[in-house]
Amino acid sequence: MKNPGIAAVLSFFFAGLGQIYNGEIAKGIAFIIAYFISGLLMLILIGFITTPILWIWGMVDAYKSAERINASE
């Protein structure tokens, strides 16, 4: 059983960590890479839009993935 709250909090502190907690390693690494690229895009200002969106999406995805994993067990 995965705790959706813990997954969301982990993603709050570091994008992709909630997905890794849920056992979705590839998705977690993809979130980490995308978040890093989004951070670099702050140099040309578009990152100020993409980074918060990606951060929130990561938290919501981690929470919903944990719920989905628990429902399938």
Short mmCIF file of N, CA, C and O in Angstrom, two decimals:
data_model
loop_
_atom_site.label_atom_id
_atom_site.label_comp_id
_atom_site.label_asym_id
_atom_site.label_seq_id
_atom_site.Cartn_x
_atom_site.Cartn_y
_atom_site.Cartn_z
N MET A 1 0.84 -1.19 0.00
CA MET A 1 0.00 0.00 0.00
C MET A 1 0.89 1.25 0.00
O MET A 1 1.83 1.34 0.77
N LYS A 2 0.55 2.16 -0.87
CA LYS A 2 1.26 3.44 -0.96
C LYS A 2 0.39 4.52 -0.35
O LYS A 2 -0.82 4.57 -0.56
N ASN A 3 1.01 5.40 0.41
CA ASN A 3 0.29 6.51 1.03
C ASN A 3 0.29 7.69 0.06
O ASN A 3 1.36 8.25 -0.23
N PRO A 4 -0.90 8.08 -0.45
CA PRO A 4 -0.96 9.20 -1.41
C PRO A 4 -0.42 10.51 -0.83
O PRO A 4 0.20 11.29 -1.54
N GLY A 5 -0.63 10.73 0.46
CA GLY A 5 -0.15 11.96 1.09
C GLY A 5 1.37 12.03 1.09
O GLY A 5 1.96 13.08 0.81
N ILE A 6 2.00 10.92 1.43
CA ILE A 6 3.46 10.88 1.43
C ILE A 6 3.99 11.09 0.02
O ILE A 6 4.97 11.82 -0.19
N ALA A 7 3.36 10.46 -0.95
CA ALA A 7 3.79 10.62 -2.34
C ALA A 7 3.72 12.08 -2.78
O ALA A 7 4.64 12.60 -3.41
N ALA A 8 2.63 12.76 -2.41
CA ALA A 8 2.47 14.17 -2.79
C ALA A 8 3.50 15.05 -2.07
O ALA A 8 4.09 15.94 -2.68
N VAL A 9 3.74 14.77 -0.79
CA VAL A 9 4.70 15.57 -0.03
C VAL A 9 6.12 15.38 -0.57
O VAL A 9 6.89 16.33 -0.68
N LEU A 10 6.47 14.15 -0.92
CA LEU A 10 7.78 13.90 -1.49
C LEU A 10 7.96 14.68 -2.79
O LEU A 10 9.02 15.26 -3.05
N SER A 11 6.91 14.70 -3.62
CA SER A 11 6.97 15.47 -4.87
C SER A 11 6.97 16.97 -4.61
O SER A 11 7.46 17.73 -5.42
N PHE A 12 6.41 17.39 -3.47
CA PHE A 12 6.45 18.80 -3.11
C PHE A 12 7.89 19.24 -2.87
O PHE A 12 8.31 20.30 -3.31
N PHE A 13 8.65 18.40 -2.16
CA PHE A 13 10.02 18.76 -1.83
C PHE A 13 11.00 18.56 -2.98
O PHE A 13 11.98 19.28 -3.09
N PHE A 14 10.73 17.55 -3.83
CA PHE A 14 11.62 17.29 -4.96
C PHE A 14 10.82 16.62 -6.06
O PHE A 14 10.31 15.51 -5.87
N ALA A 15 10.70 17.28 -7.18
CA ALA A 15 9.89 16.76 -8.29
C ALA A 15 10.37 15.39 -8.72
O ALA A 15 11.56 15.16 -8.91
N GLY A 16 9.45 14.44 -8.83
CA GLY A 16 9.78 13.09 -9.26
C GLY A 16 9.96 12.10 -8.13
O GLY A 16 9.87 10.89 -8.32
N LEU A 17 10.19 12.61 -6.93
CA LEU A 17 10.43 11.72 -5.79
C LEU A 17 9.18 10.93 -5.40
O LEU A 17 9.26 9.77 -5.01
N GLY A 18 8.02 11.53 -5.54
CA GLY A 18 6.76 10.83 -5.25
C GLY A 18 6.52 9.69 -6.21
O GLY A 18 6.04 8.63 -5.83
N GLN A 19 6.87 9.89 -7.47
CA GLN A 19 6.71 8.83 -8.46
C GLN A 19 7.67 7.68 -8.16
O GLN A 19 7.30 6.52 -8.28
N ILE A 20 8.89 8.02 -7.75
CA ILE A 20 9.85 6.98 -7.38
C ILE A 20 9.37 6.22 -6.16
O ILE A 20 9.48 4.99 -6.10
N TYR A 21 8.79 6.91 -5.18
CA TYR A 21 8.20 6.27 -4.00
C TYR A 21 7.11 5.29 -4.41
O TYR A 21 6.97 4.22 -3.82
N ASN A 22 6.35 5.66 -5.42
CA ASN A 22 5.26 4.80 -5.90
C ASN A 22 5.76 3.61 -6.72
O ASN A 22 4.98 2.77 -7.12
N GLY A 23 7.05 3.56 -6.98
CA GLY A 23 7.61 2.46 -7.76
C GLY A 23 7.65 2.74 -9.25
O GLY A 23 7.98 1.86 -10.04
N GLU A 24 7.31 3.95 -9.65
CA GLU A 24 7.34 4.34 -11.06
C GLU A 24 8.66 5.06 -11.34
O GLU A 24 8.71 6.28 -11.51
N ILE A 25 9.72 4.27 -11.38
CA ILE A 25 11.08 4.81 -11.47
C ILE A 25 11.28 5.62 -12.75
O ILE A 25 11.79 6.75 -12.70
N ALA A 26 10.89 5.08 -13.88
CA ALA A 26 11.09 5.78 -15.16
C ALA A 26 10.33 7.10 -15.18
O ALA A 26 10.86 8.12 -15.64
N LYS A 27 9.11 7.09 -14.68
CA LYS A 27 8.32 8.32 -14.65
C LYS A 27 8.96 9.33 -13.70
O LYS A 27 9.01 10.53 -14.00
N GLY A 28 9.47 8.88 -12.57
CA GLY A 28 10.13 9.77 -11.63
C GLY A 28 11.37 10.41 -12.23
O GLY A 28 11.60 11.61 -12.07
N ILE A 29 12.17 9.61 -12.92
CA ILE A 29 13.37 10.15 -13.57
C ILE A 29 12.99 11.14 -14.66
O ILE A 29 13.63 12.18 -14.82
N ALA A 30 11.91 10.83 -15.39
CA ALA A 30 11.44 11.76 -16.43
C ALA A 30 11.02 13.09 -15.80
O ALA A 30 11.31 14.16 -16.36
N PHE A 31 10.34 13.05 -14.66
CA PHE A 31 9.95 14.28 -13.98
C PHE A 31 11.17 15.05 -13.51
O PHE A 31 11.22 16.28 -13.63
N ILE A 32 12.19 14.37 -13.00
CA ILE A 32 13.41 15.03 -12.55
C ILE A 32 14.10 15.73 -13.71
O ILE A 32 14.51 16.89 -13.61
N ILE A 33 14.21 15.03 -14.83
CA ILE A 33 14.86 15.61 -16.01
C ILE A 33 14.05 16.80 -16.54
O ILE A 33 14.61 17.86 -16.86
N ALA A 34 12.73 16.63 -16.63
CA ALA A 34 11.88 17.72 -17.14
C ALA A 34 11.95 18.93 -16.21
O ALA A 34 11.98 20.08 -16.68
N TYR A 35 11.99 18.69 -14.90
CA TYR A 35 12.06 19.80 -13.95
C TYR A 35 13.40 20.52 -14.07
O TYR A 35 13.46 21.74 -13.98
N PHE A 36 14.47 19.78 -14.28
CA PHE A 36 15.79 20.37 -14.47
C PHE A 36 15.81 21.24 -15.73
O PHE A 36 16.29 22.38 -15.71
N ILE A 37 15.27 20.71 -16.82
CA ILE A 37 15.21 21.48 -18.08
C ILE A 37 14.35 22.72 -17.89
O ILE A 37 14.70 23.81 -18.36
N SER A 38 13.24 22.57 -17.18
CA SER A 38 12.37 23.70 -16.93
C SER A 38 13.09 24.77 -16.10
O SER A 38 12.92 25.97 -16.32
N GLY A 39 13.91 24.32 -15.16
CA GLY A 39 14.70 25.27 -14.38
C GLY A 39 15.68 26.02 -15.25
O GLY A 39 15.89 27.22 -15.08
N LEU A 40 16.29 25.32 -16.20
CA LEU A 40 17.20 26.00 -17.13
C LEU A 40 16.46 27.00 -18.01
O LEU A 40 17.02 28.03 -18.40
N LEU A 41 15.21 26.68 -18.33
CA LEU A 41 14.42 27.59 -19.17
C LEU A 41 14.08 28.90 -18.47
O LEU A 41 13.62 29.84 -19.09
N MET A 42 14.33 28.96 -17.15
CA MET A 42 14.12 30.22 -16.44
C MET A 42 15.06 31.30 -16.95
O MET A 42 14.78 32.49 -16.81
N LEU A 43 16.17 30.88 -17.54
CA LEU A 43 17.11 31.85 -18.09
C LEU A 43 16.50 32.62 -19.26
O LEU A 43 16.92 33.75 -19.54
N ILE A 44 15.54 32.00 -19.95
CA ILE A 44 14.88 32.71 -21.06
C ILE A 44 13.42 33.00 -20.71
O ILE A 44 12.58 33.16 -21.59
N LEU A 45 13.12 33.01 -19.43
CA LEU A 45 11.85 33.44 -18.83
C LEU A 45 10.68 32.47 -18.98
O LEU A 45 9.77 32.52 -18.18
N ILE A 46 10.67 31.60 -19.99
CA ILE A 46 9.53 30.69 -20.12
C ILE A 46 9.49 29.69 -18.96
O ILE A 46 8.44 29.17 -18.61
N GLY A 47 10.62 29.45 -18.33
CA GLY A 47 10.69 28.54 -17.20
C GLY A 47 9.87 29.01 -16.01
O GLY A 47 9.45 28.21 -15.18
N PHE A 48 9.63 30.32 -15.92
CA PHE A 48 8.81 30.84 -14.83
C PHE A 48 7.35 30.43 -14.98
O PHE A 48 6.58 30.50 -14.03
N ILE A 49 6.98 29.98 -16.15
CA ILE A 49 5.64 29.45 -16.40
C ILE A 49 5.65 27.93 -16.29
O ILE A 49 4.78 27.34 -15.65
N THR A 50 6.63 27.29 -16.91
CA THR A 50 6.65 25.83 -16.96
C THR A 50 7.02 25.17 -15.64
O THR A 50 6.50 24.10 -15.32
N THR A 51 7.89 25.79 -14.86
CA THR A 51 8.35 25.16 -13.62
C THR A 51 7.22 24.99 -12.60
O THR A 51 7.05 23.88 -12.07
N PRO A 52 6.43 26.01 -12.29
CA PRO A 52 5.33 25.79 -11.33
C PRO A 52 4.29 24.80 -11.85
O PRO A 52 3.74 24.01 -11.07
N ILE A 53 4.03 24.82 -13.15
CA ILE A 53 3.06 23.88 -13.71
C ILE A 53 3.56 22.46 -13.55
O ILE A 53 2.82 21.57 -13.12
N LEU A 54 4.82 22.24 -13.86
CA LEU A 54 5.40 20.91 -13.74
C LEU A 54 5.45 20.46 -12.28
O LEU A 54 5.19 19.30 -11.97
N TRP A 55 5.76 21.36 -11.38
CA TRP A 55 5.83 21.06 -9.95
C TRP A 55 4.47 20.62 -9.42
O TRP A 55 4.35 19.59 -8.76
N ILE A 56 3.42 21.38 -9.75
CA ILE A 56 2.06 21.03 -9.30
C ILE A 56 1.60 19.74 -9.95
O ILE A 56 1.01 18.88 -9.29
N TRP A 57 1.86 19.59 -11.24
CA TRP A 57 1.49 18.37 -11.96
C TRP A 57 2.15 17.15 -11.32
O TRP A 57 1.53 16.09 -11.17
N GLY A 58 3.40 17.28 -10.92
CA GLY A 58 4.12 16.18 -10.28
C GLY A 58 3.47 15.77 -8.97
O GLY A 58 3.35 14.58 -8.67
N MET A 59 3.05 16.73 -8.17
CA MET A 59 2.40 16.42 -6.90
C MET A 59 1.05 15.72 -7.13
O MET A 59 0.74 14.72 -6.47
N VAL A 60 0.27 16.26 -8.04
CA VAL A 60 -1.05 15.68 -8.32
C VAL A 60 -0.89 14.28 -8.91
O VAL A 60 -1.60 13.34 -8.51
N ASP A 61 0.05 14.11 -9.82
CA ASP A 61 0.28 12.80 -10.43
C ASP A 61 0.73 11.78 -9.40
O ASP A 61 0.27 10.64 -9.41
N ALA A 62 1.62 12.17 -8.50
CA ALA A 62 2.09 11.24 -7.46
C ALA A 62 0.93 10.80 -6.57
O ALA A 62 0.80 9.62 -6.24
N TYR A 63 0.08 11.75 -6.19
CA TYR A 63 -1.08 11.45 -5.34
C TYR A 63 -2.04 10.49 -6.05
O TYR A 63 -2.44 9.47 -5.50
N LYS A 64 -2.40 10.84 -7.27
CA LYS A 64 -3.35 10.00 -8.02
C LYS A 64 -2.77 8.64 -8.37
O LYS A 64 -3.48 7.65 -8.38
N SER A 65 -1.48 8.58 -8.65
CA SER A 65 -0.84 7.29 -8.95
C SER A 65 -0.86 6.39 -7.73
O SER A 65 -1.10 5.18 -7.84
N ALA A 66 -0.60 6.95 -6.55
CA ALA A 66 -0.65 6.16 -5.31
C ALA A 66 -2.07 5.63 -5.08
O ALA A 66 -2.25 4.47 -4.69
N GLU A 67 -3.08 6.47 -5.32
CA GLU A 67 -4.47 6.01 -5.18
C GLU A 67 -4.77 4.89 -6.17
O GLU A 67 -5.43 3.91 -5.82
N ARG A 68 -4.29 5.04 -7.41
CA ARG A 68 -4.55 4.04 -8.43
C ARG A 68 -3.84 2.72 -8.07
O ARG A 68 -4.40 1.63 -8.24
N ILE A 69 -2.63 2.81 -7.56
CA ILE A 69 -1.90 1.61 -7.15
C ILE A 69 -2.64 0.91 -6.02
O ILE A 69 -2.78 -0.32 -6.03
N ASN A 70 -3.13 1.67 -5.06
CA ASN A 70 -3.85 1.07 -3.94
C ASN A 70 -5.16 0.45 -4.39
O ASN A 70 -5.57 -0.59 -3.86
N ALA A 71 -5.83 1.06 -5.33
CA ALA A 71 -7.11 0.51 -5.82
C ALA A 71 -6.91 -0.79 -6.58
O ALA A 71 -7.78 -1.66 -6.56
N SER A 72 -5.76 -0.94 -7.23
CA SER A 72 -5.52 -2.15 -8.01
C SER A 72 -5.08 -3.32 -7.13
O SER A 72 -5.09 -4.46 -7.59
N GLU A 73 -4.68 -3.05 -5.91
CA GLU A 73 -4.23 -4.14 -5.02
C GLU A 73 -5.37 -4.76 -4.29
O GLU A 73 -6.36 -4.28 -4.02
#
